mmCIF file with all atom_site columns, C-alpha atoms in Angstrom:
data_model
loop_
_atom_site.group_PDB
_atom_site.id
_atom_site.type_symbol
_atom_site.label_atom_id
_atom_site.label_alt_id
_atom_site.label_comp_id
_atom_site.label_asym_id
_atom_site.label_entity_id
_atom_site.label_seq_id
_atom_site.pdbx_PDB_ins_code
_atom_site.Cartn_x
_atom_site.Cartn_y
_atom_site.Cartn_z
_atom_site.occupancy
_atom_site.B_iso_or_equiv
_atom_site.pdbx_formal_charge
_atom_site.auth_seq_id
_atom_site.auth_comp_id
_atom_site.auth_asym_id
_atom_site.auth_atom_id
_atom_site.pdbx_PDB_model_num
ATOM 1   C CA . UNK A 1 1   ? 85.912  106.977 86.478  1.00 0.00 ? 1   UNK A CA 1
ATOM 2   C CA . UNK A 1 2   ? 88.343  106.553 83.603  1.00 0.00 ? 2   UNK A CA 1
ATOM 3   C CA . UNK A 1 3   ? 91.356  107.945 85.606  1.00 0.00 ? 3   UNK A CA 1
ATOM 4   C CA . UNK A 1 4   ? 90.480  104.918 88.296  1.00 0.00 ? 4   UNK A CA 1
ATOM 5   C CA . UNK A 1 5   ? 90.659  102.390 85.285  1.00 0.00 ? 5   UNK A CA 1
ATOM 6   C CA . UNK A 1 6   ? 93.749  103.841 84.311  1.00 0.00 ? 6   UNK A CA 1
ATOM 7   C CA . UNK A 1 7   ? 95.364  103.822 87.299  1.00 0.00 ? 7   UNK A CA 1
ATOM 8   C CA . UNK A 1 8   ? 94.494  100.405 88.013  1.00 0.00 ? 8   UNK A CA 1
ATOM 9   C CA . UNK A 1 9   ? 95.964  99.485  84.527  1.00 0.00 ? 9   UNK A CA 1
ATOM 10  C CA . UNK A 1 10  ? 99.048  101.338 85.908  1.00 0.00 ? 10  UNK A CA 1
ATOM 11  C CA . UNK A 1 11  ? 99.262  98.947  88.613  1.00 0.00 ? 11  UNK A CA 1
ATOM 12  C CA . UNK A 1 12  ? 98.752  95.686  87.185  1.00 0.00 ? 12  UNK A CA 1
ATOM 13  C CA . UNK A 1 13  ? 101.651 96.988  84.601  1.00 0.00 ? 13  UNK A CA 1
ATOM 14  C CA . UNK A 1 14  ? 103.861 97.871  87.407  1.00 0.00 ? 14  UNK A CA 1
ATOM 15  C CA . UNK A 1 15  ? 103.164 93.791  88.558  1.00 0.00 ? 15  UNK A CA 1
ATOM 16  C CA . UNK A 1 16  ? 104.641 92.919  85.450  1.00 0.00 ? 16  UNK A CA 1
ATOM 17  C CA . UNK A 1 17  ? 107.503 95.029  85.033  1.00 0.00 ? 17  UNK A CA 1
ATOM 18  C CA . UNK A 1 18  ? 106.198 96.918  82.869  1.00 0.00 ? 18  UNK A CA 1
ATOM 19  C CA . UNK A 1 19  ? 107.084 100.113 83.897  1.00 0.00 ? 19  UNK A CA 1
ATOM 20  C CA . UNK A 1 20  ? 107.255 102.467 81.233  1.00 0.00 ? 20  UNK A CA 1
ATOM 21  C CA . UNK A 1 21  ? 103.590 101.042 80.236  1.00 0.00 ? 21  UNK A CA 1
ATOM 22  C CA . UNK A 1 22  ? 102.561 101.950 83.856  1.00 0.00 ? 22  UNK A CA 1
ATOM 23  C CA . UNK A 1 23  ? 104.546 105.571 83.787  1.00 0.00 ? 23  UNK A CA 1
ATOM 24  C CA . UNK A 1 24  ? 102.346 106.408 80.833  1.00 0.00 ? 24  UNK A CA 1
ATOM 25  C CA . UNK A 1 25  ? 99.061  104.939 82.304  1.00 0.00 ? 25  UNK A CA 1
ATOM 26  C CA . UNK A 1 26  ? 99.696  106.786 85.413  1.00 0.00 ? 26  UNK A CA 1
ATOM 27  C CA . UNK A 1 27  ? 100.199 110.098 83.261  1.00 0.00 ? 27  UNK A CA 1
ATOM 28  C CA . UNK A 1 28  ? 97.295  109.530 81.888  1.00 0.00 ? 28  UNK A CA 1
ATOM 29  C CA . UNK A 1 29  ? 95.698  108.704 84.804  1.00 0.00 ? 29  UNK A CA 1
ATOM 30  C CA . UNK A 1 30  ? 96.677  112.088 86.124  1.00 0.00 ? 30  UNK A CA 1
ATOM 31  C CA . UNK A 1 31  ? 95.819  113.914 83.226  1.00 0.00 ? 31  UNK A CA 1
ATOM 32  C CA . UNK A 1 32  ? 92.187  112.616 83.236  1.00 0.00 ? 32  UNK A CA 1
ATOM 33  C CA . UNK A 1 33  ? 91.313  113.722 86.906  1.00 0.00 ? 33  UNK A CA 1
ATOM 34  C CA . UNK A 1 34  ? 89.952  117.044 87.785  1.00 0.00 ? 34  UNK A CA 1
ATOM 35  C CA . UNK A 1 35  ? 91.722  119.692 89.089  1.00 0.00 ? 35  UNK A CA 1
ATOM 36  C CA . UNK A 1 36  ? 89.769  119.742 92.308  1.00 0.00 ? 36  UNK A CA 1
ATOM 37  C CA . UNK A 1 37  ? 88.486  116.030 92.897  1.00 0.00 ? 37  UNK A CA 1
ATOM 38  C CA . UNK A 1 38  ? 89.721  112.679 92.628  1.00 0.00 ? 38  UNK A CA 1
ATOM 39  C CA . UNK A 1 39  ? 91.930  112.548 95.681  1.00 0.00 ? 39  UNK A CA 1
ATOM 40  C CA . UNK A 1 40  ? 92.417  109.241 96.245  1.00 0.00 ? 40  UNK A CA 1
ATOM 41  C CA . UNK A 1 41  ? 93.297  108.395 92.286  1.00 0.00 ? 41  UNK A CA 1
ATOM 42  C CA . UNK A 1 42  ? 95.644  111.236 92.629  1.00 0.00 ? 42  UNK A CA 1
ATOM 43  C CA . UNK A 1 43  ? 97.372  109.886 95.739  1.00 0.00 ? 43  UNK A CA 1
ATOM 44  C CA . UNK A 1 44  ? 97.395  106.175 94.690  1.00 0.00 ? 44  UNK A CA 1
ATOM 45  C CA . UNK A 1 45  ? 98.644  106.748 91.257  1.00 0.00 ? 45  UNK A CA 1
ATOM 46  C CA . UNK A 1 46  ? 101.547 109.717 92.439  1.00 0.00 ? 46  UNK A CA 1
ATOM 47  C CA . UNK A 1 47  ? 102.507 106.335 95.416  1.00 0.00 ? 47  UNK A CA 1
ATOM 48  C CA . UNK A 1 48  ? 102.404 103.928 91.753  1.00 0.00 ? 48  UNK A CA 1
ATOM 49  C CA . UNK A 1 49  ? 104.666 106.561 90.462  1.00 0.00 ? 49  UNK A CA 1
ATOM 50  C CA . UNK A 1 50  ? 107.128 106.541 93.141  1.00 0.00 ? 50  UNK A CA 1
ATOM 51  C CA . UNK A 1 51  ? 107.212 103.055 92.956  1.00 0.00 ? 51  UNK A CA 1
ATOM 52  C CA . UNK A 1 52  ? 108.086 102.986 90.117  1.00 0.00 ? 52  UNK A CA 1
ATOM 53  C CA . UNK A 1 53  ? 110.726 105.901 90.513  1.00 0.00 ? 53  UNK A CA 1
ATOM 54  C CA . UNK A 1 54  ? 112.223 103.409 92.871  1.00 0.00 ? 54  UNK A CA 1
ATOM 55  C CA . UNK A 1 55  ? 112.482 100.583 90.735  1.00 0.00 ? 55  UNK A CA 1
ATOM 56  C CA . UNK A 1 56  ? 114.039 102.530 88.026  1.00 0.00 ? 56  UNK A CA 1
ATOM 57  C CA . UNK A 1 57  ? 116.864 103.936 90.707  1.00 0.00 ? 57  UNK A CA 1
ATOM 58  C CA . UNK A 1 58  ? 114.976 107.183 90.834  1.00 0.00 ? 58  UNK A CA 1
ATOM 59  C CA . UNK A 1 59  ? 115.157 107.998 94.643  1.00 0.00 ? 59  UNK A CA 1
ATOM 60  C CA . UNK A 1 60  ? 115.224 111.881 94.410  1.00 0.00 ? 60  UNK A CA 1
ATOM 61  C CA . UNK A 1 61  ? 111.934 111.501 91.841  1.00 0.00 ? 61  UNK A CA 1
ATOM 62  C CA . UNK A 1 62  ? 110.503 108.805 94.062  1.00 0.00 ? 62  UNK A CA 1
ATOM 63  C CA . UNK A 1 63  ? 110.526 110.850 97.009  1.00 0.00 ? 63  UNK A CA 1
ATOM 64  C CA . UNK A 1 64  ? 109.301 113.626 95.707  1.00 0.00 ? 64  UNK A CA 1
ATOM 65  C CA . UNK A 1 65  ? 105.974 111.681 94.405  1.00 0.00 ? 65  UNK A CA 1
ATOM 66  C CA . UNK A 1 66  ? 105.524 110.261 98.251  1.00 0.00 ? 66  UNK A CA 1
ATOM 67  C CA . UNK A 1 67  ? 105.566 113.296 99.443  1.00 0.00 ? 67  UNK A CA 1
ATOM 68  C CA . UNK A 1 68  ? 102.974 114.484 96.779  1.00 0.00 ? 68  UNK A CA 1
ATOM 69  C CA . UNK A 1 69  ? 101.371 111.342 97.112  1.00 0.00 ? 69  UNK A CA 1
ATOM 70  C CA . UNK A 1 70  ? 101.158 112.026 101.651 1.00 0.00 ? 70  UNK A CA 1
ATOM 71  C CA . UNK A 1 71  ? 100.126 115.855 100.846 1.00 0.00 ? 71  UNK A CA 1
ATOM 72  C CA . UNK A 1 72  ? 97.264  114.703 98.633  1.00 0.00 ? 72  UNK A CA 1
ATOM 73  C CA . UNK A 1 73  ? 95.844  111.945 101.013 1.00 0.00 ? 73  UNK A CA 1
ATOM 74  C CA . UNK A 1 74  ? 96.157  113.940 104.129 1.00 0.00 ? 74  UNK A CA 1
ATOM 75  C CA . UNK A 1 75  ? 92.795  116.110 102.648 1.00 0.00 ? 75  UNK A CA 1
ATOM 76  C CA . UNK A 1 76  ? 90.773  112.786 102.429 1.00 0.00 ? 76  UNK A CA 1
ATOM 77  C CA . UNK A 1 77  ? 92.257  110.696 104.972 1.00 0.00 ? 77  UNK A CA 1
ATOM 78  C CA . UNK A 1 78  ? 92.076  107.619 103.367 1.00 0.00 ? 78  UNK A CA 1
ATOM 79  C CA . UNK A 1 79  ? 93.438  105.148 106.114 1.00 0.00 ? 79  UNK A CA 1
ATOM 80  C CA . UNK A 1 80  ? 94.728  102.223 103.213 1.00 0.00 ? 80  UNK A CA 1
ATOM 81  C CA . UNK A 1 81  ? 96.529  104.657 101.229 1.00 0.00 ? 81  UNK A CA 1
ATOM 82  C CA . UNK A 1 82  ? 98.198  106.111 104.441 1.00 0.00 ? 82  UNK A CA 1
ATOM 83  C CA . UNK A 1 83  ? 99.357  102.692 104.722 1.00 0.00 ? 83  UNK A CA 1
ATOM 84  C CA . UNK A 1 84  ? 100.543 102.760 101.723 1.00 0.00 ? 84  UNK A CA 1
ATOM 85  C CA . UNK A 1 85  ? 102.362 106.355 102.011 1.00 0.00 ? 85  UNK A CA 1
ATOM 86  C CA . UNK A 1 86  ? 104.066 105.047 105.039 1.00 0.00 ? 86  UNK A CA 1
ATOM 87  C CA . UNK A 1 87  ? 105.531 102.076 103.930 1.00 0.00 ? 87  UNK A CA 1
ATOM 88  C CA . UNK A 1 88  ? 106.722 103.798 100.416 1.00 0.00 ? 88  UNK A CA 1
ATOM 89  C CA . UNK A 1 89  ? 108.658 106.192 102.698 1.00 0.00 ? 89  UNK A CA 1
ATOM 90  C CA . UNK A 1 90  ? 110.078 103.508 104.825 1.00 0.00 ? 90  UNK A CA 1
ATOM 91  C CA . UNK A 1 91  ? 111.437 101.747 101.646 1.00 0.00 ? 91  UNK A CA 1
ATOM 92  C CA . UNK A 1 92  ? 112.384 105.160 100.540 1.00 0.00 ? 92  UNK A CA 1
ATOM 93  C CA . UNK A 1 93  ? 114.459 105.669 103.946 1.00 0.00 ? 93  UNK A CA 1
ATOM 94  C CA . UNK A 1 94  ? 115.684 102.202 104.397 1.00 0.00 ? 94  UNK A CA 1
ATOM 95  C CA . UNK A 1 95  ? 117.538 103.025 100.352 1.00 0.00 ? 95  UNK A CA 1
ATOM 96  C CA . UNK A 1 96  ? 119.080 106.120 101.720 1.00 0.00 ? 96  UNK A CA 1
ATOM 97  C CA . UNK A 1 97  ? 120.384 104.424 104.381 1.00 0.00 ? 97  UNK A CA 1
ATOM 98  C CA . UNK A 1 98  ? 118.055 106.416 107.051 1.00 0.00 ? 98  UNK A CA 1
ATOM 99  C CA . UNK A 1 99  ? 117.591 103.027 109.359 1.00 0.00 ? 99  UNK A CA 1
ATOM 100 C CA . UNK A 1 100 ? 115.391 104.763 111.934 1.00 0.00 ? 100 UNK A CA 1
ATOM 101 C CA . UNK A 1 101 ? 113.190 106.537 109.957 1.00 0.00 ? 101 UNK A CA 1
ATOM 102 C CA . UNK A 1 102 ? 112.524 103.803 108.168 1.00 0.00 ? 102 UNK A CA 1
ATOM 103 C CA . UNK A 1 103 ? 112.095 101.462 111.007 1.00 0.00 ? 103 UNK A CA 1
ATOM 104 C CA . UNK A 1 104 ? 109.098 104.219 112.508 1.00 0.00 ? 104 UNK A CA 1
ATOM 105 C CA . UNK A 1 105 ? 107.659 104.219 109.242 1.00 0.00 ? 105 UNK A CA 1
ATOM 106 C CA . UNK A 1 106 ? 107.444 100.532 108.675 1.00 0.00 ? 106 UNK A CA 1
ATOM 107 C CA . UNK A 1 107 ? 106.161 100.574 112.263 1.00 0.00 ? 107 UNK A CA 1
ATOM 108 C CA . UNK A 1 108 ? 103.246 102.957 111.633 1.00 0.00 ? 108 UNK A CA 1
ATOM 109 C CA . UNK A 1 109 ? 102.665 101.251 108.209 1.00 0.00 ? 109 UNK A CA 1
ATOM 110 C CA . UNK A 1 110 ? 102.502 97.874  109.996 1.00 0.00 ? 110 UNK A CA 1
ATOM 111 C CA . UNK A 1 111 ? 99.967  98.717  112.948 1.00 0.00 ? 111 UNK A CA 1
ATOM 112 C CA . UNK A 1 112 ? 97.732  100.461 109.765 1.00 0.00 ? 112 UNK A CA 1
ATOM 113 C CA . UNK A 1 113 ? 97.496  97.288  108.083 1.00 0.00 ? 113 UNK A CA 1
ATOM 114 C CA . UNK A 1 114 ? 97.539  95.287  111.109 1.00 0.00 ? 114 UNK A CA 1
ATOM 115 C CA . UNK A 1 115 ? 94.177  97.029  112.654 1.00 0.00 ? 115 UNK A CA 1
ATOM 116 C CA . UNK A 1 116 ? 92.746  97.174  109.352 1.00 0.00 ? 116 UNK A CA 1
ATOM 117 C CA . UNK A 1 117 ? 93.189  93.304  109.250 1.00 0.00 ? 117 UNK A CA 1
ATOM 118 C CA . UNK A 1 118 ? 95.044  93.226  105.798 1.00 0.00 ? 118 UNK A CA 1
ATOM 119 C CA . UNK A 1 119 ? 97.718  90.185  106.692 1.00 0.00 ? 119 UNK A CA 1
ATOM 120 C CA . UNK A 1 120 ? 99.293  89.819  103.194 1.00 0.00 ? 120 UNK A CA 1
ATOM 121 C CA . UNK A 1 121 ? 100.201 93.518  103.164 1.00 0.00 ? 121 UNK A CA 1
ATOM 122 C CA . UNK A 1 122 ? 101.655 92.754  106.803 1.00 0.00 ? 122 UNK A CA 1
ATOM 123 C CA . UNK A 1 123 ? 103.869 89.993  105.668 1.00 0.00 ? 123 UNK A CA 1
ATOM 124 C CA . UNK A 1 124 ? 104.844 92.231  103.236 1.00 0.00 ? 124 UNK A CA 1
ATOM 125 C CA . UNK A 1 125 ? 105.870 94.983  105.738 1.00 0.00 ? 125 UNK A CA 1
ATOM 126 C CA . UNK A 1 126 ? 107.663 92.129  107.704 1.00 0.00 ? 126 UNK A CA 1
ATOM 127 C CA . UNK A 1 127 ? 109.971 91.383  104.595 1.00 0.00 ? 127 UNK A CA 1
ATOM 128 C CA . UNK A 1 128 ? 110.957 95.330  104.799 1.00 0.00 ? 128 UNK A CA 1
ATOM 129 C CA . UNK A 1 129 ? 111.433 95.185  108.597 1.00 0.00 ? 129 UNK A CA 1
ATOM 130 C CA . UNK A 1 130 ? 113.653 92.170  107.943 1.00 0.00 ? 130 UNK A CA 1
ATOM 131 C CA . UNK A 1 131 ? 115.949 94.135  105.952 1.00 0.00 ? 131 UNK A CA 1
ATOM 132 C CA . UNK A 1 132 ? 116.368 97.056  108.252 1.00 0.00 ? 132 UNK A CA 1
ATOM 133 C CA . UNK A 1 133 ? 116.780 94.748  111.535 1.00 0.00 ? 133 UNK A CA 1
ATOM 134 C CA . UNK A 1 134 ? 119.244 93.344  108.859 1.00 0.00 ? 134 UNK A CA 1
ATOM 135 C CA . UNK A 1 135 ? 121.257 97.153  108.056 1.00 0.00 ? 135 UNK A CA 1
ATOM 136 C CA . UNK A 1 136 ? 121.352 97.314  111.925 1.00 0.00 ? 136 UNK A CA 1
ATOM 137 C CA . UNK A 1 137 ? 122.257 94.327  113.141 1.00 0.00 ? 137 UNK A CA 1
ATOM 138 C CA . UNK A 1 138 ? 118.976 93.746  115.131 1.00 0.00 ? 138 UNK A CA 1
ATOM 139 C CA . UNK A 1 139 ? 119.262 90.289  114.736 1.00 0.00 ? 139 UNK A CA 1
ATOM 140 C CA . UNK A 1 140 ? 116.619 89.403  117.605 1.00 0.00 ? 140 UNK A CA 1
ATOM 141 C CA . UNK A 1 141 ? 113.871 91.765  116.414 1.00 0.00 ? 141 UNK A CA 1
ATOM 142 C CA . UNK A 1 142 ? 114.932 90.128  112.469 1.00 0.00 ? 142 UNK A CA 1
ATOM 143 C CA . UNK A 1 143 ? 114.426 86.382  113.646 1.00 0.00 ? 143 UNK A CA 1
ATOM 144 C CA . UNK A 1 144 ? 110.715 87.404  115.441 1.00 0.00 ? 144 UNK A CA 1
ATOM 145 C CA . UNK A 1 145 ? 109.831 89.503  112.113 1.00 0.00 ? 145 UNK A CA 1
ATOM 146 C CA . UNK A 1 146 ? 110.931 86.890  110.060 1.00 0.00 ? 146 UNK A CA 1
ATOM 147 C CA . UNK A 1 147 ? 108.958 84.495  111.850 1.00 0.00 ? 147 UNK A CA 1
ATOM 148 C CA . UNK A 1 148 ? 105.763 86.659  111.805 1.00 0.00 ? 148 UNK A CA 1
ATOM 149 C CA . UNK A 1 149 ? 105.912 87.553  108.333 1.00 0.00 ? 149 UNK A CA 1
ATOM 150 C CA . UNK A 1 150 ? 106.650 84.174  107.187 1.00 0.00 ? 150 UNK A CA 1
ATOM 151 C CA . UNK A 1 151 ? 103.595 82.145  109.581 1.00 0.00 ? 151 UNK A CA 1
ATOM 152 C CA . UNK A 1 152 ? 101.278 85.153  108.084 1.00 0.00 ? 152 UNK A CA 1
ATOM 153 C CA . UNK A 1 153 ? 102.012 84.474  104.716 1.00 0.00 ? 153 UNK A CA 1
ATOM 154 C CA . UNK A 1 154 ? 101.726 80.990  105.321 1.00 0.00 ? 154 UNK A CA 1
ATOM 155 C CA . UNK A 1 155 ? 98.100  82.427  106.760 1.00 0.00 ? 155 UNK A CA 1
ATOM 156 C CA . UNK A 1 156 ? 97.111  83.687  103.812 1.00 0.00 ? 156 UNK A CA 1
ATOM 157 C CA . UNK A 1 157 ? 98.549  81.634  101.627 1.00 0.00 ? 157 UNK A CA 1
ATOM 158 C CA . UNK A 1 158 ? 101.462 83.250  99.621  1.00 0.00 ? 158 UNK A CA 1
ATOM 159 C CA . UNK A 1 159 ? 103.854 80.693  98.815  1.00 0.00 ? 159 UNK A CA 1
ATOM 160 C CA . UNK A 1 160 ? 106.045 83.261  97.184  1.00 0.00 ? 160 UNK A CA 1
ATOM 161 C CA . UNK A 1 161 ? 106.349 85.793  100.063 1.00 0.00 ? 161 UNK A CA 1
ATOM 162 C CA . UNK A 1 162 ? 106.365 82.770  102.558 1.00 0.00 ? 162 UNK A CA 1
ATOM 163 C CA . UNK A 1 163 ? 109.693 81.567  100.192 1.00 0.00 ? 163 UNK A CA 1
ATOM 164 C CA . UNK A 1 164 ? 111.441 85.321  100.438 1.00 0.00 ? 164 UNK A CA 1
ATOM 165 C CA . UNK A 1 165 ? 111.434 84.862  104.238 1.00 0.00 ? 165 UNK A CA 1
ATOM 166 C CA . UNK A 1 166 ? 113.987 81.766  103.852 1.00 0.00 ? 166 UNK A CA 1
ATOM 167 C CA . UNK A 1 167 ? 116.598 83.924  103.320 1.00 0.00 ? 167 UNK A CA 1
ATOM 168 C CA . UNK A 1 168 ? 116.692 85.499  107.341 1.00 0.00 ? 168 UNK A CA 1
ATOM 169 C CA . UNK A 1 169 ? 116.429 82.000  108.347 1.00 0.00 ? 169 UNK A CA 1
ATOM 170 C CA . UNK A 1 170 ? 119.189 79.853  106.219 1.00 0.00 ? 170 UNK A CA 1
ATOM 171 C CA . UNK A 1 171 ? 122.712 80.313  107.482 1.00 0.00 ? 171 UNK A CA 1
ATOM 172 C CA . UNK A 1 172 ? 124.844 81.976  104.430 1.00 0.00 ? 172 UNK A CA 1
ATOM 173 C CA . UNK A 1 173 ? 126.760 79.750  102.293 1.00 0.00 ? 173 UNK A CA 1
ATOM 174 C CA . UNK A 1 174 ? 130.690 80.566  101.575 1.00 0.00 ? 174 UNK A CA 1
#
């Protein structure tokens, strides 16, 4: 329905940094669904929202939306937003410094995506695992998640998340 289109909206916004647009389209978005249906909207655009909470420095807001976001998914089960949920909270952990929470998290999120087949959101996941082995000094596990991530997006094609993997490879420059 309408609240799908506008949550959609709300997401190619958020790709553009647009994120007051997508803040208001996800309001709407909201707004528009009824009170006892539309799951799924719900949870994806409250997970939009707390992405977007994130990007704006809003950790306390953004947490508080994943948590919405998990609560509403968990009565339809809907195995790509889980995903989705699980990997928000990793990010959410790995910014509050939590290092093992986000690490089982990213985990979870990364066997999700990884039996559902969806590579480019896998490389993705890789990037985040990358920075935790990174906050604790796992440099082993970094180098062979670097090395997935960056041969998967080379799978699929993504020259720009293939490029972000460069910097767990190149030696740091003084």
């Amino acid at each position: 329905g309408v609240a799908a289109v506008r949550c959609r909206q709300a997401s190619i916004a958020y790709d553009r940094d647009a994120y007051a647009q997508a803040s208001e389209l996800c309001a709407d978005a909201l707004h528009l669904l009824p009170p006892d249906g539309g799951e799924v909207v719900r949870s994806r655009t409250l997970r939009l929202l707390a992405d977007i909470a994130v990007r704006e420095q809003q950790l306390t807001l953004a947490q508080q939306y994943t948590t919405q976001a998990q609560m509403v998914n968990a009565t339809v089960n809907d195995q790509t937003e889980h995903a989705a949920i699980l990997f928000a909270q990793a990010k959410l952990a790995h910014y509050f410094g939590n290092e093992q929470e986000a690490l089982v998290n990213a985990r979870q999120s990364l066997a999700s995506y990884t039996a559902m087949g969806d590579r480019k959101a896998t490389a993705v996941i890789h990037l985040l695992l990358c920075r935790i082995y990174k906050a604790m000094d796992d440099q082993a596990n970094l180098q062979l998640s670097a090395q997935h991530g960056r041969n998967l997006a080379a799978e699929v094609q993504d020259a720009q998340i293939e490029a972000l993997f460069a910097q767990f490879f190149d030696p740091p420059t003084n």
